[in-house]
Coordinates of C-alpha atoms in Angstrom, one line a residue:
M1 CA 136.7 71.6 116.0
T2 CA 139.1 72.7 113.3
D3 CA 139.1 76.3 111.9
V4 CA 136.5 77.0 109.2
L5 CA 139.1 78.5 107.0
S6 CA 142.8 77.5 106.7
L7 CA 145.7 77.6 104.3
K8 CA 147.1 74.9 102.0
K9 CA 150.7 75.8 102.4
A10 CA 151.8 73.6 99.5
N11 CA 149.6 75.5 97.1
C12 CA 150.4 79.1 98.2
K13 CA 152.7 80.9 95.7
N14 CA 153.0 84.1 97.8
C15 CA 151.2 86.2 95.2
H16 CA 149.7 88.4 98.1
K17 CA 146.3 88.6 96.3
C18 CA 144.5 87.3 99.4
I19 CA 146.2 89.9 101.6
R20 CA 145.1 92.7 99.2
A21 CA 141.5 91.2 99.1
C22 CA 141.0 90.9 102.9
P23 CA 138.8 93.8 104.0
V24 CA 140.0 93.5 107.7
K25 CA 143.6 92.6 107.0
S26 CA 143.4 89.4 108.9
I27 CA 146.0 87.7 106.5
R28 CA 149.6 88.5 107.2
F29 CA 152.8 87.6 105.4
A30 CA 155.4 86.0 107.8
D31 CA 158.1 83.4 107.4
N32 CA 157.7 83.5 103.6
Q33 CA 154.1 82.4 103.9
A34 CA 150.7 84.1 104.0
K35 CA 148.9 83.3 107.2
I36 CA 145.3 83.6 108.2
I37 CA 144.8 85.2 111.7
N38 CA 141.6 83.4 112.7
E39 CA 141.0 85.6 115.7
E40 CA 140.7 88.5 113.3
C41 CA 139.0 86.8 110.4
I42 CA 135.3 87.6 109.7
L43 CA 134.8 84.7 107.2
C44 CA 133.7 86.8 104.4
G45 CA 135.3 84.4 101.9
R46 CA 136.9 87.1 99.7
C47 CA 140.3 85.5 100.0
V48 CA 138.9 82.2 98.8
V49 CA 137.6 83.9 95.7
A50 CA 140.7 86.0 95.1
C51 CA 143.2 83.1 95.5
P52 CA 144.3 81.9 92.0
Q53 CA 146.1 78.8 93.5
N54 CA 143.2 77.3 95.4
A55 CA 145.3 77.7 98.5
K56 CA 142.5 78.5 100.9
K57 CA 140.8 75.5 102.4
V58 CA 137.2 75.7 103.7
R59 CA 136.5 73.0 106.3
N60 CA 134.6 70.1 104.8
D61 CA 131.9 68.7 107.0
L62 CA 130.5 66.1 104.7
T63 CA 131.8 63.3 106.8
E64 CA 129.7 64.6 109.8
V65 CA 126.5 64.6 107.9
I66 CA 127.1 61.2 106.1
G67 CA 127.9 59.8 109.5
A68 CA 124.7 61.1 111.0
I69 CA 122.7 59.5 108.2
G70 CA 124.6 56.2 108.5
S71 CA 123.8 56.1 112.2
G72 CA 120.1 56.0 111.5
R73 CA 119.3 59.5 112.8
R74 CA 116.5 61.6 111.2
V75 CA 118.6 64.1 109.2
I76 CA 116.7 67.1 108.0
A77 CA 117.9 69.8 105.7
T78 CA 117.1 73.5 105.7
L79 CA 118.0 75.1 102.3
A80 CA 119.0 78.7 101.7
P81 CA 116.7 80.3 99.2
S82 CA 119.6 80.7 96.7
F83 CA 119.6 76.9 96.1
I84 CA 117.2 77.7 93.2
S85 CA 120.0 79.5 91.3
E86 CA 122.7 77.0 92.2
F87 CA 121.0 73.8 91.2
P88 CA 118.9 73.0 88.0
V89 CA 115.7 72.4 89.9
S90 CA 112.3 74.1 89.7
G91 CA 111.7 74.2 93.4
I92 CA 112.1 72.7 96.9
E93 CA 110.1 69.6 96.0
K94 CA 112.5 68.4 93.3
M95 CA 115.5 69.4 95.5
E96 CA 114.0 67.4 98.3
D97 CA 113.9 64.4 96.0
Y98 CA 117.6 64.6 95.4
L99 CA 118.4 65.1 99.0
K100 CA 116.3 62.1 100.0
E101 CA 118.4 60.0 97.6
L102 CA 121.4 61.0 99.7
G103 CA 119.6 59.9 102.8
F104 CA 117.9 63.0 104.2
F105 CA 114.5 62.5 105.8
V106 CA 113.0 65.7 104.6
A107 CA 114.0 69.2 103.4
Y108 CA 112.7 72.6 104.2
E109 CA 113.3 76.1 102.8
T110 CA 115.2 78.5 105.2
A111 CA 112.8 81.1 103.9
E112 CA 110.2 79.8 106.4
G113 CA 112.5 81.0 109.1
A114 CA 113.0 84.3 107.3
Y115 CA 109.2 85.0 107.6
V116 CA 109.5 84.5 111.3
V117 CA 112.5 86.9 111.5
K118 CA 110.7 89.4 109.3
R119 CA 107.7 89.5 111.7
E120 CA 110.0 90.0 114.7
Y121 CA 111.7 92.9 113.0
E122 CA 108.4 94.5 112.2
Q123 CA 107.3 94.1 115.8
M124 CA 110.5 95.7 117.0
I125 CA 109.9 98.7 114.7
R126 CA 106.3 99.0 115.8
E127 CA 107.2 98.9 119.5
K128 CA 110.2 101.3 118.9
R129 CA 112.5 99.0 121.0
Q130 CA 115.6 100.5 119.3
D131 CA 116.3 103.7 117.5
V132 CA 118.9 102.0 115.3
V133 CA 118.5 98.4 114.3
I134 CA 121.3 96.4 112.6
S135 CA 120.1 93.1 111.1
S136 CA 121.5 90.0 112.7
C137 CA 120.9 87.8 109.6
C138 CA 124.5 87.8 108.3
N139 CA 127.0 86.2 110.6
T140 CA 129.9 87.9 108.8
V141 CA 128.4 91.4 109.4
V142 CA 127.7 90.5 113.1
T143 CA 131.3 89.2 113.5
L144 CA 132.7 92.4 111.8
I145 CA 130.8 94.5 114.4
Q146 CA 131.8 92.3 117.3
K147 CA 135.5 92.3 116.4
Y148 CA 136.0 95.8 114.9
Y149 CA 133.1 98.0 115.9
P150 CA 132.2 97.0 119.5
A151 CA 130.4 100.3 120.2
A152 CA 127.7 99.2 117.7
I153 CA 127.0 95.9 119.3
P154 CA 124.0 97.2 121.3
Y155 CA 122.3 98.0 117.9
I156 CA 122.5 94.4 116.6
A157 CA 118.9 93.1 116.7
P158 CA 118.5 90.4 119.4
V159 CA 116.8 88.2 116.8
L160 CA 117.8 84.8 115.5
S161 CA 119.0 84.6 111.9
P162 CA 116.7 82.9 109.4
M163 CA 118.9 79.8 109.5
M164 CA 118.4 79.5 113.3
A165 CA 114.7 80.4 113.1
S166 CA 114.2 77.7 110.5
A167 CA 116.1 75.1 112.6
R168 CA 113.9 76.1 115.6
L169 CA 110.8 75.4 113.6
I170 CA 112.1 72.0 112.6
R171 CA 113.0 71.1 116.1
Q172 CA 109.5 72.0 117.3
E173 CA 108.2 69.2 115.0
Y174 CA 111.2 66.8 115.2
P175 CA 112.9 67.4 118.6
D176 CA 115.5 64.7 118.0
A177 CA 116.4 65.6 114.4
Y178 CA 119.9 66.2 113.2
V179 CA 119.5 69.6 111.4
V180 CA 121.7 70.5 108.5
F181 CA 121.8 74.0 106.9
I182 CA 122.8 74.0 103.3
G183 CA 123.8 77.4 101.7
P184 CA 126.5 79.4 99.9
C185 CA 128.1 81.0 102.9
I186 CA 131.1 79.6 104.8
S187 CA 130.4 82.0 107.7
K188 CA 127.4 79.9 108.7
K189 CA 129.8 77.2 109.8
K190 CA 131.0 79.5 112.6
E191 CA 127.6 80.8 113.5
I192 CA 126.4 77.4 114.7
E193 CA 129.3 77.3 117.1
K194 CA 128.4 80.7 118.4
V195 CA 124.7 79.9 118.8
P196 CA 124.6 76.2 119.6
G197 CA 121.5 74.1 120.0
Y198 CA 119.7 74.8 116.7
V199 CA 121.8 73.6 113.7
D200 CA 124.0 70.6 114.0
C201 CA 126.1 71.0 110.8
V202 CA 126.5 73.3 107.9
L203 CA 127.2 72.3 104.3
T204 CA 128.1 74.7 101.5
F205 CA 126.6 74.3 98.1
D206 CA 130.1 73.3 96.9
E207 CA 130.2 70.5 99.5
L208 CA 126.7 69.3 98.3
E209 CA 127.8 69.4 94.7
K210 CA 130.8 67.2 95.6
W211 CA 128.5 64.8 97.4
F212 CA 126.3 64.5 94.3
E213 CA 129.4 63.8 92.2
K214 CA 130.6 61.2 94.7
R215 CA 127.3 59.4 94.4
G216 CA 127.3 59.7 90.6
M217 CA 124.1 61.8 90.7
V218 CA 123.5 64.1 87.9
L219 CA 120.9 66.9 88.4
E220 CA 119.2 67.2 85.1
P221 CA 117.7 70.6 84.2
E222 CA 114.0 70.3 84.3
A223 CA 111.9 70.9 81.2
V224 CA 109.9 74.1 81.1
N225 CA 106.3 73.7 79.9
E226 CA 105.7 76.4 77.3
K227 CA 102.3 77.4 76.1
E228 CA 101.7 77.0 72.4

């Protein structure tokens, strides 16, 4: 599988903004070109935001999901809670309608997995399993610790992230489903490689928006009922 984050060499103007923005200095300037050192990258996405030339390329996995739908598989989405601020919908029901137009079988909120994770953390605290607990919800934070602060690894909670917990719930009901997580974070694309067997593919909100555009679908803001 190709790297989650790569460089569009033709676009790079060597402004060095990405190098200054990288919190772990995993971008180097060599041979008159900025280069991402993937072994050191934590996929925080700051370089993508900082680059004025759109020279950072996030791997597009739309083809994988469209192919799964086209093959007749039962493709199920789990949506990060922030979808409500990214798309003009009132809730998961309306968002599910749009996703079904794309071919998804059904859509769930990843928040359902977050409730499972929350209960596990509460139990850990009650049972005093660890004096120090670092949340395992964010793959970028976990990767930062694994690569740069290995002494803190024992403190990472041995708990699935909400994305993985949500996918596990889905697979309990639909064992043969093709599960797609949809959210804002590029780091989740790497997490599913590190913890296989739960989520088959990850799409960012940007990828989903491009899919809607490709299909000519316009998400109209929903009217708000105001009391007179």
